[in-house]
Tab-separated table of C-alpha atoms in Angstrom:
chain	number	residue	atom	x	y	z
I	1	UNK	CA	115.598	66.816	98.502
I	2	UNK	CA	117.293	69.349	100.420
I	3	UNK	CA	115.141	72.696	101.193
I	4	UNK	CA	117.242	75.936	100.060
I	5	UNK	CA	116.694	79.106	101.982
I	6	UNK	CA	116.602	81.364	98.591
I	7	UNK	CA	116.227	80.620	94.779
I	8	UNK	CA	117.237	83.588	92.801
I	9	UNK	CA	115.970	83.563	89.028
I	10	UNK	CA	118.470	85.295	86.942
I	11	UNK	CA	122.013	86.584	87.033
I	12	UNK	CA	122.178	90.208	85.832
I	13	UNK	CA	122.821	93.070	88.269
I	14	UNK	CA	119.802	92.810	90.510
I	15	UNK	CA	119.737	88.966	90.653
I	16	UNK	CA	123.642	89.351	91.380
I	17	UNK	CA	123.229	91.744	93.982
I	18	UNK	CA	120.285	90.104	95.860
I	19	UNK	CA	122.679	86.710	95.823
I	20	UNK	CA	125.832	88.891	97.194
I	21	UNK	CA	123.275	90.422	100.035
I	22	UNK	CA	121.496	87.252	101.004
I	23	UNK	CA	125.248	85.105	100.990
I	24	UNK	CA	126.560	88.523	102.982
I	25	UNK	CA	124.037	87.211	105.392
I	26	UNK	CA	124.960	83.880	106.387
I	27	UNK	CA	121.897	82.935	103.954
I	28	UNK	CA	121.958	79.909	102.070
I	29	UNK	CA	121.452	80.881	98.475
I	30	UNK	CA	121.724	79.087	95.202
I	31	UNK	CA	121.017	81.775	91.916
I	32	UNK	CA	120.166	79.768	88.706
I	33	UNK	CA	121.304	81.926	85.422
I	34	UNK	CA	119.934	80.650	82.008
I	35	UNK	CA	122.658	82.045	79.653
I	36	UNK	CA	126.239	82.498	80.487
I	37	UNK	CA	127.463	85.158	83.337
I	38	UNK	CA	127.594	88.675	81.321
I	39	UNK	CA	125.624	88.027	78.467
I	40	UNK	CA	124.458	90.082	75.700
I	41	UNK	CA	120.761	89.007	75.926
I	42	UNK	CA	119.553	90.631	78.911
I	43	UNK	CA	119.896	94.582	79.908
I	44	UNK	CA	123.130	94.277	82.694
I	45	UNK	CA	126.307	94.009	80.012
I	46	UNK	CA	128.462	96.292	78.226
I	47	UNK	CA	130.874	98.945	79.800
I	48	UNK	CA	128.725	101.602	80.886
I	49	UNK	CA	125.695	103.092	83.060
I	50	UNK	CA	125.552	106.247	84.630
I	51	UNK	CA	124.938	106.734	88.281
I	52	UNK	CA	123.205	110.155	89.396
I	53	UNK	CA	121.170	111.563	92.418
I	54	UNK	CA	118.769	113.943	90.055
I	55	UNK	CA	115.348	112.422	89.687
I	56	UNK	CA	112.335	114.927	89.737
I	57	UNK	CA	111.134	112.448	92.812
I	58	UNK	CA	112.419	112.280	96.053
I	59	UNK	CA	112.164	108.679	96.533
I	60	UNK	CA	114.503	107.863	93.961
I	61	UNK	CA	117.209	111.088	95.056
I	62	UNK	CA	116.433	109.466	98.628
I	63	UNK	CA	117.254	105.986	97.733
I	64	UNK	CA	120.436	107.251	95.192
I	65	UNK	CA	121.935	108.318	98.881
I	66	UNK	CA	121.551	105.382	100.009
I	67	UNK	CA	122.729	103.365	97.166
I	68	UNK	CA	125.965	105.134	97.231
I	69	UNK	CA	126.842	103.494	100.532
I	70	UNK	CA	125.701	100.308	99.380
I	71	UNK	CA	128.684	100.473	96.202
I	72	UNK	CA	130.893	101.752	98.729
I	73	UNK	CA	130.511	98.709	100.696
I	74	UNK	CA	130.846	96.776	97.934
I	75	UNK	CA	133.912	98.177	96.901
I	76	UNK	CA	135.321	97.589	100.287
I	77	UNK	CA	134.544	94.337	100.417
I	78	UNK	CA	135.785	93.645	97.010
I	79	UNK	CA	138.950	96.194	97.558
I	80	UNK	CA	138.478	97.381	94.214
I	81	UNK	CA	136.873	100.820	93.121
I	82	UNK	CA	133.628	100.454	90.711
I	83	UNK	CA	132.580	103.896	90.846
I	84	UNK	CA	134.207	106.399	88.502
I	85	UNK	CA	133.774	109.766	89.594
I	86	UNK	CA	133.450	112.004	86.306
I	87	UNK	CA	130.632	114.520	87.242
I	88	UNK	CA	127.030	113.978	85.867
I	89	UNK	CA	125.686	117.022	83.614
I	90	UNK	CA	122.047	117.896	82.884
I	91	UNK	CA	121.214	120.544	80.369
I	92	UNK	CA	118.398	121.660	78.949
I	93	UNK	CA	116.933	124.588	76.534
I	94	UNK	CA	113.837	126.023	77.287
I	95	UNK	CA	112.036	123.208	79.081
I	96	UNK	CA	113.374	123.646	82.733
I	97	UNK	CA	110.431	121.830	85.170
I	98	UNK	CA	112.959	118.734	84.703
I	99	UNK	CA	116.186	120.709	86.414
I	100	UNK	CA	114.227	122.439	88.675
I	101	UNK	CA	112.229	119.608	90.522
I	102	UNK	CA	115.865	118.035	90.400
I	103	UNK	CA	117.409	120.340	92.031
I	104	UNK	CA	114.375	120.804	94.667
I	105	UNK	CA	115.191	116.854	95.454
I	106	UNK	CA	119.075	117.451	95.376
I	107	UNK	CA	118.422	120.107	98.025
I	108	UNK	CA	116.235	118.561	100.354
I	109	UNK	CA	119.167	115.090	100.121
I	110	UNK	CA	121.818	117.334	100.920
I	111	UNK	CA	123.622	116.265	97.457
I	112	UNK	CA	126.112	118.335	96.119
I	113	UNK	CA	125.410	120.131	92.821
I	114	UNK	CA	125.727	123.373	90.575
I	115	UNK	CA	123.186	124.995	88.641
I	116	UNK	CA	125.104	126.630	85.380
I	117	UNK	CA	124.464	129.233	83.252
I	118	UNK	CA	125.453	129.501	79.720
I	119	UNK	CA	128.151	131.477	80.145
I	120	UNK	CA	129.557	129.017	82.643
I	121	UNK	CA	128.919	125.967	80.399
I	122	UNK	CA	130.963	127.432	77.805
I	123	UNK	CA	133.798	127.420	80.381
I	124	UNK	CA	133.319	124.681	82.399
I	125	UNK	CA	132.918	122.024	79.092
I	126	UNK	CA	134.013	123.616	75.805
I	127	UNK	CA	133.170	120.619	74.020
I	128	UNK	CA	129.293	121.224	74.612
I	129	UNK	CA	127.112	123.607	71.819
I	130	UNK	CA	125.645	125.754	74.061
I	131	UNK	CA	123.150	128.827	73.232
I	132	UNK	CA	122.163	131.654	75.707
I	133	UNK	CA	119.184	129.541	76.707
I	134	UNK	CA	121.208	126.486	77.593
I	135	UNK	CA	120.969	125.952	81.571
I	136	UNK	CA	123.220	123.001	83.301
I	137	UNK	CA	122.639	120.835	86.462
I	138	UNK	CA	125.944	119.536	87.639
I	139	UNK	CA	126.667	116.823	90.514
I	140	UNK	CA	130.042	116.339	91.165
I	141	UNK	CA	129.482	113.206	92.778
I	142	UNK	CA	127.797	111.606	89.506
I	143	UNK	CA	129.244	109.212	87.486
I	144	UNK	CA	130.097	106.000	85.484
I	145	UNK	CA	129.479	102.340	86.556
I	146	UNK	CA	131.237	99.972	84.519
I	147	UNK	CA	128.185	97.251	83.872
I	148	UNK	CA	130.036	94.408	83.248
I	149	UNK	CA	132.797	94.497	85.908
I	150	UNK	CA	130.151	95.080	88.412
I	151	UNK	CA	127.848	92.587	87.767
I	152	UNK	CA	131.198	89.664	87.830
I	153	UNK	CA	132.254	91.682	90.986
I	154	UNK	CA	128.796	91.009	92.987
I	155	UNK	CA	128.911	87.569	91.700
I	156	UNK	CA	132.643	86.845	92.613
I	157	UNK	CA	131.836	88.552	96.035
I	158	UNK	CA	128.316	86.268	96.573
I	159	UNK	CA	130.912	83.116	95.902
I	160	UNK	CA	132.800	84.059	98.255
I	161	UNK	CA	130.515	84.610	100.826
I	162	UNK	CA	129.042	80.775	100.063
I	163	UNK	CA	126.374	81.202	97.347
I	164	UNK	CA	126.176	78.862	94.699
I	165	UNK	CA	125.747	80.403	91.067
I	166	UNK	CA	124.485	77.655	88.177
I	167	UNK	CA	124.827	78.659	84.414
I	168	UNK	CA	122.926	77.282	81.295
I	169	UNK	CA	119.761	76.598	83.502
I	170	UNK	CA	116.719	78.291	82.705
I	171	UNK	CA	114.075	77.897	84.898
I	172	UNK	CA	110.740	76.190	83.098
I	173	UNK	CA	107.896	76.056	85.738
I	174	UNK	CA	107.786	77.745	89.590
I	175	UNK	CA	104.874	75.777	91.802
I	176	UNK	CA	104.364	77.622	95.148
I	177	UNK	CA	103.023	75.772	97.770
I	178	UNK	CA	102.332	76.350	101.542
I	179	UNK	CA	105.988	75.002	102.203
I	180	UNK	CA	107.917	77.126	99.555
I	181	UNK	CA	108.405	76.809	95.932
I	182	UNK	CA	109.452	73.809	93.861
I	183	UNK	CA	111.338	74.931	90.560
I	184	UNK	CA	111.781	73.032	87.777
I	185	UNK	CA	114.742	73.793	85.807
I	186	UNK	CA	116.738	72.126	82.892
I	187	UNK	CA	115.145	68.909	84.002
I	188	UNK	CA	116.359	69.158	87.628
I	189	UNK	CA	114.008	69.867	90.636
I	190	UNK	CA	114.705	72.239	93.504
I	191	UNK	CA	112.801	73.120	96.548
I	192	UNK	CA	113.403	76.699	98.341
I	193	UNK	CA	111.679	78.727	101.142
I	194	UNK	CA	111.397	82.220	99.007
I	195	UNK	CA	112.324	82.690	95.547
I	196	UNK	CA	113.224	86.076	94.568
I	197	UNK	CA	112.667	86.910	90.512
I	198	UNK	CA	115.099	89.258	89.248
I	199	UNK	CA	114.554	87.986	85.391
I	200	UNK	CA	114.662	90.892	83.765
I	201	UNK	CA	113.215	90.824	79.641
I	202	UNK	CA	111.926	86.976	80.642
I	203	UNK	CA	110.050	87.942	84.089
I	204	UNK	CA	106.691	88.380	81.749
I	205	UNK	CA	106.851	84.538	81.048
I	206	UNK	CA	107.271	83.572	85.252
I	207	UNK	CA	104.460	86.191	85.894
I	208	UNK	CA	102.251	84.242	83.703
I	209	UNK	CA	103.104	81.196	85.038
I	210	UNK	CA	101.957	82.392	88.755
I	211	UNK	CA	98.704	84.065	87.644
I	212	UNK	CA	99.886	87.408	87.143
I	213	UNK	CA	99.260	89.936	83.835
I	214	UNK	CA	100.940	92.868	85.185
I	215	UNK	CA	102.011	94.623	81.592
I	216	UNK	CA	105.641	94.837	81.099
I	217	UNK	CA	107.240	96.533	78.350
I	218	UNK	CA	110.705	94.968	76.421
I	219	UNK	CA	112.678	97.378	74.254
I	220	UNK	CA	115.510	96.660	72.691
I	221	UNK	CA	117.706	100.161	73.097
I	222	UNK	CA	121.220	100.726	70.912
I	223	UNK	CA	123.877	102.823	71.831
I	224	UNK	CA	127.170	104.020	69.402
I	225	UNK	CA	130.744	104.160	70.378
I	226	UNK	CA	132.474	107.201	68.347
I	227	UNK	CA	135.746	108.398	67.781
I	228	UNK	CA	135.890	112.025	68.399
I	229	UNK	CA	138.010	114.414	66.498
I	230	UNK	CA	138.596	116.225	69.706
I	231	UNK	CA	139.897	113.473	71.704
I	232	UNK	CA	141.723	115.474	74.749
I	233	UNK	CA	138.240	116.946	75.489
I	234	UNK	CA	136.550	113.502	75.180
I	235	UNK	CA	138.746	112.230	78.183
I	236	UNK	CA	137.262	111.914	81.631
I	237	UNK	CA	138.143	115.561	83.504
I	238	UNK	CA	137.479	117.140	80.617
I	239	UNK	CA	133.797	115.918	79.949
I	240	UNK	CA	131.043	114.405	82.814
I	241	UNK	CA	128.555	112.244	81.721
I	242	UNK	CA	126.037	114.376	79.980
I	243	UNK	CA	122.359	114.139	79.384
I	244	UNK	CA	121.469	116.627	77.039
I	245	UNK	CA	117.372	117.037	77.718
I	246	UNK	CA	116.646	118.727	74.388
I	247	UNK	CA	114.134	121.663	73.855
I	248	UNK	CA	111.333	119.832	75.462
I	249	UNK	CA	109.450	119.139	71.890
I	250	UNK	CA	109.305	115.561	72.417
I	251	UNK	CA	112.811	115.199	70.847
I	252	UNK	CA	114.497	111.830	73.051
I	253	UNK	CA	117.057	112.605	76.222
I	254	UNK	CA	120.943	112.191	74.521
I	255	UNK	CA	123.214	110.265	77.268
I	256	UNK	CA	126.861	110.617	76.521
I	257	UNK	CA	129.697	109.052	78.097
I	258	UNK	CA	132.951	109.926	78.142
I	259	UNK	CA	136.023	108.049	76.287
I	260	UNK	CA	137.067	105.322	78.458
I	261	UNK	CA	139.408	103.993	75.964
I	262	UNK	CA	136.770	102.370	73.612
I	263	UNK	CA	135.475	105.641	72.059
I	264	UNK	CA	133.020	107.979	73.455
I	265	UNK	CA	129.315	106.129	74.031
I	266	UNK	CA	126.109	107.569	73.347
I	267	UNK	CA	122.341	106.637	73.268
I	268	UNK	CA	119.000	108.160	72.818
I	269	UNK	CA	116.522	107.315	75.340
I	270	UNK	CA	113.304	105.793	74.688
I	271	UNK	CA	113.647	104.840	71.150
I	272	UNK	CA	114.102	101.318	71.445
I	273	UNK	CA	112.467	98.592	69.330
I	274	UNK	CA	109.629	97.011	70.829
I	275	UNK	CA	110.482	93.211	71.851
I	276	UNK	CA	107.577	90.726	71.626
I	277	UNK	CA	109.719	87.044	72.020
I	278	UNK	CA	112.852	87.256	74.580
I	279	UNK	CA	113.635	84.042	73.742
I	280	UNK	CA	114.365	85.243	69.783
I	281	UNK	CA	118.566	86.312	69.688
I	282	UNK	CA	119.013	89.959	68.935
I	283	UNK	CA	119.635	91.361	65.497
I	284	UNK	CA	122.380	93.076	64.614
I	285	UNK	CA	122.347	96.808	65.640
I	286	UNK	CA	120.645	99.488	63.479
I	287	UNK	CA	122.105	101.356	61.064
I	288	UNK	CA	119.509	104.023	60.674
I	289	UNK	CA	119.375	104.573	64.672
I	290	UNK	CA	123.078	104.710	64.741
I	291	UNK	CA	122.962	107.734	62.047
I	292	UNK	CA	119.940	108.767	64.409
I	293	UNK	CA	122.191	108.929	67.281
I	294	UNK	CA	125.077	110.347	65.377
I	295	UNK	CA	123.358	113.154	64.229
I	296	UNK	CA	121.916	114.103	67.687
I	297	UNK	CA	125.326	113.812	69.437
I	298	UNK	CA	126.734	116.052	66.374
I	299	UNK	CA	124.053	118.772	67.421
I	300	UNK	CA	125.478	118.514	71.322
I	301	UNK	CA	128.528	118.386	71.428
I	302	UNK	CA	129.994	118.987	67.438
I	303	UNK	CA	132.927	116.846	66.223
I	304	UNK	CA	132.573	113.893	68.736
I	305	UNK	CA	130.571	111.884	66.341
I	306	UNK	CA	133.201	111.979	63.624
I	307	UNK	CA	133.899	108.028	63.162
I	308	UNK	CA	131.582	105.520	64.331
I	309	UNK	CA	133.455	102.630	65.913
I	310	UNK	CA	131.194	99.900	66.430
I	311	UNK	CA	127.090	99.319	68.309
I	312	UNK	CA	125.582	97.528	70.829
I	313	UNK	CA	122.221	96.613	72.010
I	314	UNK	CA	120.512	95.716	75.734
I	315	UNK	CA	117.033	95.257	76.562
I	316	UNK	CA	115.116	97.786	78.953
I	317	UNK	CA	112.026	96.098	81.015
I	318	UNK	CA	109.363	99.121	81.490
I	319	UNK	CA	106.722	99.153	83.609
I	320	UNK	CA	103.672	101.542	82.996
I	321	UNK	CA	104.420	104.196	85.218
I	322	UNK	CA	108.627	104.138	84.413
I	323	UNK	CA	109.004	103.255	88.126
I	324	UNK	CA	110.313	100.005	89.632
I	325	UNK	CA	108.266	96.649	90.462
I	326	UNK	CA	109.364	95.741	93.986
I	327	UNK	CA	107.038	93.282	96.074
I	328	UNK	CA	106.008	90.182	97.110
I	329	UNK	CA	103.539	88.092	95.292
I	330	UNK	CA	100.106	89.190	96.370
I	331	UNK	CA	98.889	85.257	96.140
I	332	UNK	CA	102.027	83.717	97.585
I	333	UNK	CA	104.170	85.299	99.849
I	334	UNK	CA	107.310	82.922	99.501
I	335	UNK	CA	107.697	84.689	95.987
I	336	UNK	CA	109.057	87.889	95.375
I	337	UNK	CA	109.150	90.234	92.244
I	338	UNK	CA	111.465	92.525	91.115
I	339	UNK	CA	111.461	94.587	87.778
I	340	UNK	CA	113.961	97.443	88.769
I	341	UNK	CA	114.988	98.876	85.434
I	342	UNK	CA	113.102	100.911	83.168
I	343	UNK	CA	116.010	101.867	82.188
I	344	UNK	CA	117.383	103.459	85.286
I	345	UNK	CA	118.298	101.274	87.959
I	346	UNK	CA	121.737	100.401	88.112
I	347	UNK	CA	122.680	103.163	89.882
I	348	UNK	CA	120.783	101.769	92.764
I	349	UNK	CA	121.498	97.895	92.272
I	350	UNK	CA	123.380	96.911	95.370
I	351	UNK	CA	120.707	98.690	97.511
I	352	UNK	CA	117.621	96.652	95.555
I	353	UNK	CA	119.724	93.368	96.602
I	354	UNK	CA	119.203	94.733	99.736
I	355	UNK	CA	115.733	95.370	99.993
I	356	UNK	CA	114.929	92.351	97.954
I	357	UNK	CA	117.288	90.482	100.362
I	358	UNK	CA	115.155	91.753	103.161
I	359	UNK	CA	111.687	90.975	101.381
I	360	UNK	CA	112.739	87.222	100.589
I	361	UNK	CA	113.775	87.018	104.737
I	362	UNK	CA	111.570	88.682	106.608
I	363	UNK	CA	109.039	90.230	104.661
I	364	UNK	CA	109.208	93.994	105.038
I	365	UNK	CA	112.787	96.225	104.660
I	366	UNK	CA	112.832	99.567	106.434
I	367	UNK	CA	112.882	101.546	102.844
I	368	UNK	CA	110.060	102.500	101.604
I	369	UNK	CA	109.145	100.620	98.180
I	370	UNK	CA	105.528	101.837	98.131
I	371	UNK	CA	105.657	103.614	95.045
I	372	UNK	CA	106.691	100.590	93.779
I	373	UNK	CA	104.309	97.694	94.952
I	374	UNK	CA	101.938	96.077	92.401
I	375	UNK	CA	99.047	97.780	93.703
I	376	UNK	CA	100.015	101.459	93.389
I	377	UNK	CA	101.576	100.755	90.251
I	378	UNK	CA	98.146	99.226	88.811
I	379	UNK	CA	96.609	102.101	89.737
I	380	UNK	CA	99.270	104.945	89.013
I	381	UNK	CA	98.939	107.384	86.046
I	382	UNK	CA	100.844	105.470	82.833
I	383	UNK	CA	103.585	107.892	81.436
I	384	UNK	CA	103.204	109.188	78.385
C-alpha cells in the first residue's frame, strides 16, 4: 500500500484550502470528502460570508492582514477575483466597548477605517435607521466572499497543482500508529504520514475516535434572502455589508448583505438550533426565525425586508471560548485538528490552509496559533 504524505478529512473551505497549500507545495495530498463538493450539509456553501479586519483581539485583526494576502494569491493564481470590495459597516447604539477595542486593533494593523457619527451615517447610507446615538465603524477594505465559488476555486486550484480530491467517502475509523495513520474509509484502506482534520459539524465523532472529549458546539444558523422595496439602495455602492450590533441588551448581532442579484441576505447571529446528530439531513428552514429575522432587518434598515424570497441553513462548529481549534494531537503528533469556524473564519481560510499546511509538514508555522491550541482553550474563560 502506497504511504501518502497528507490525508485531509473533509472538503469545505478549510479542508480545501489546506489541500490547495499542501499541493502548492510539491506535497503529495489526497483529501477524502464524504458528501458531494459544495454541499448543503456542512457550514462552507451558499453565496455569501463577509470578510472584515475588526475583531476586539489583535490576533484575529493581525491574522485578517495576513489573510488578505493569502486571497490575493489565490486570486492570482486562479486569475479570477473572489473578493468583492463593498465596505464592511459596524454600528452600534449605546454599547460602544465592541467599536472601540475594534478600532484600537484596526489602529495598531495599520487598517484603513472611519469612525461615523450619526449625522454622517445618515449621509453616507440612507438606507440605515439611524438615531442620534447610532455610532458607525467603517473599513473600506471589508467585504463579501462568495462561499461557494471559493471553496470550487481552492479545489480546482489544489487539482491543478496534483492533489487528488475523492467524493462520497466518509471516513469510518483513523488508527495512528508510530508510522502514520491508517484510515479506513468506505471500505477502502489508506496509509498517510499526517492527517489533517478539517471536518467541520462531524469532527466531534473523529475526536472521539482518537481519545479526545474536547466539547464542540453544532448549530444549525438560517439566513433570509429579501426583496427590498428600495432596490437602487440595496445594490453594492450604495450599501456595505452591515452588522448592526444592537443596543447591547442581549438582542443578537444583524449581518446584512447587500443584493447580489438574489435579493438582499440577512442573518441573526447566535440563534441557531442546537444540532445533536450531524449525520440527521437538515429540516427545512424556519418560518418563525425567518419572521424573526425579518422583523429585525425591518428595524435597521426599513423597507428592505418587504418580500421574503426564499431561506437557507449552514451549520456553525463552536468551541467554548468562540475562538478557533488549531493544533496537533497532544497523543499523536501525525494528526492534526482544526475547528476554525465559530462562525467567523472564512475570512481567514486560505491563511488556516496555510498554517495547517505547515503543522501537518513540519510541525510548527511562524503564526502564532496559541490562543488557539487545545490547552489554552481548555483552560480559557467560556463565553457567555
Amino acid at each position: 500500500m502506497r504511504m501518502l504524505e497528507v490525508l485531509i478529512v473533509g472538503g469545505g473551505v478549510m479542508g480545501a484550502a489546506t489541500a490547495y497549500a499542501l499541493a502548492r507545495r510539491g506535497r503529495r495530498v489526497l483529501l477524502l470528502e464524504q458528501f458531494a463538493l459544495g454541499h448543503a450539509r456542512g457550514s462552507s456553501h451558499g453565496l455569501s460570508r463577509l470578510f472584515s479586519y475588526a475583531y476586539p483581539q489583535a490576533i484575529y485583526t493581525q491574522l485578517a492582514v495576513a489573510a488578505r494576502q493569502a486571497w490575493a494569491t489565490l486570486e492570482a493564481d486562479a486569475r479570477q477575483r473572489l473578493l468583492i470590495n463593498t465596505g464592511a459597516l459596524d454600528i452600534a447604539q449605546t454599547d460602544l466597548s465592541y467599536i472601540r477595542s475594534c478600532v484600537t486593533q484596526l489602529t495598531a494593523a495599520g487598517v484603513p477605517f472611519e469612525q461615523l457619527p450619526a449625522n454622517e451615517l445618515r449621509s453616507r447610507f440612507p438606507a440605515l435607521a439611524v438615531t442620534d446615538q447610532t455610532v458607525g465603524l467603517y473599513q473600506p477594505d471589508g467585504g463579501i466572499l462568495p462561499a461557494s465559488r471559493c471553496v470550487a476555486t481552492l479545489i480546482e486550484q489544489a487539482r491543478r497543482y496534483g492533489a487528488v480530491v475523492a467524493t462520497g467517502v466518509r471516513v469510518d475509523r483513523l488508527l495512528p500508529d508510530g508510522s502514520g495513520v491508517r484510515v479506513d474509509a468506505a471500505g477502502a484502506t489508506y496509509r498517510a504520514q499526517r492527517v489533517v482534520i478539517t471536518a467541520g459539524s462531524y469532527t466531534p465523532v473523529l475526536l472521539r475516535q482518537l481519545g479526545l472529549s474536547f466539547p464542540l458546539l453544532i448549530t444549525r444558523e438560517q439566513s433570509v434572502f429579501f426583496l427590498p422595496r428600495h432596490r437602487v439602495l440595496s445594490k453594492i455602492g450604495y450599501l456595505p455589508v452591515v452588522r448592526d450590533h444592537g443596543h447591547g441588551n442581549g438582542e443578537p448581532l444583524l449581518v446584512c448583505y447587500p443584493d447580489m442579484g438574489e435579493g438582499v441576505k440577512a442573518e441573526l447571529v447566535g440563534t441557531g438550533v442546537v444540532v445533536r446528530d450531524p449525520y440527521v439531513p437538515p429540516p427545512l428552514p424556519d418560518p418563525v426565525e425567518s419572521e424573526r429575522i425579518a422583523r429585525r432587518l425591518e428595524a435597521t434598515l426599513p423597507g428592505f425586508a418587504t418580500r421574503l424570497l426564499r431561506a437557507e441553513t449552514c451549520r456553525m462548529t463552536h468551541t467554548p471560548t468562540g475562538d478557533f481549534l488549531i493544533d496537533r494531537h497532544p497523543e499523536y503528533s501525525q494528526i492534526v485538528l482544526a475547528v476554525p469556524c465559530s462562525g467567523h473564519g472564512f475570512t481567514f481560510a486560505p491563511l488556516i490552509g496555510e498554517i495547517l499546511a505547515d503543522l501537518a509538514v513540519q510541525g510548527t508555522t511562524q503564526h502564532d496559533i496559541t490562543p488557539f491550541r487545545l490547552g489554552h482553550l481548555r483552560t480559557s474563560r467560556v463565553l457567555t
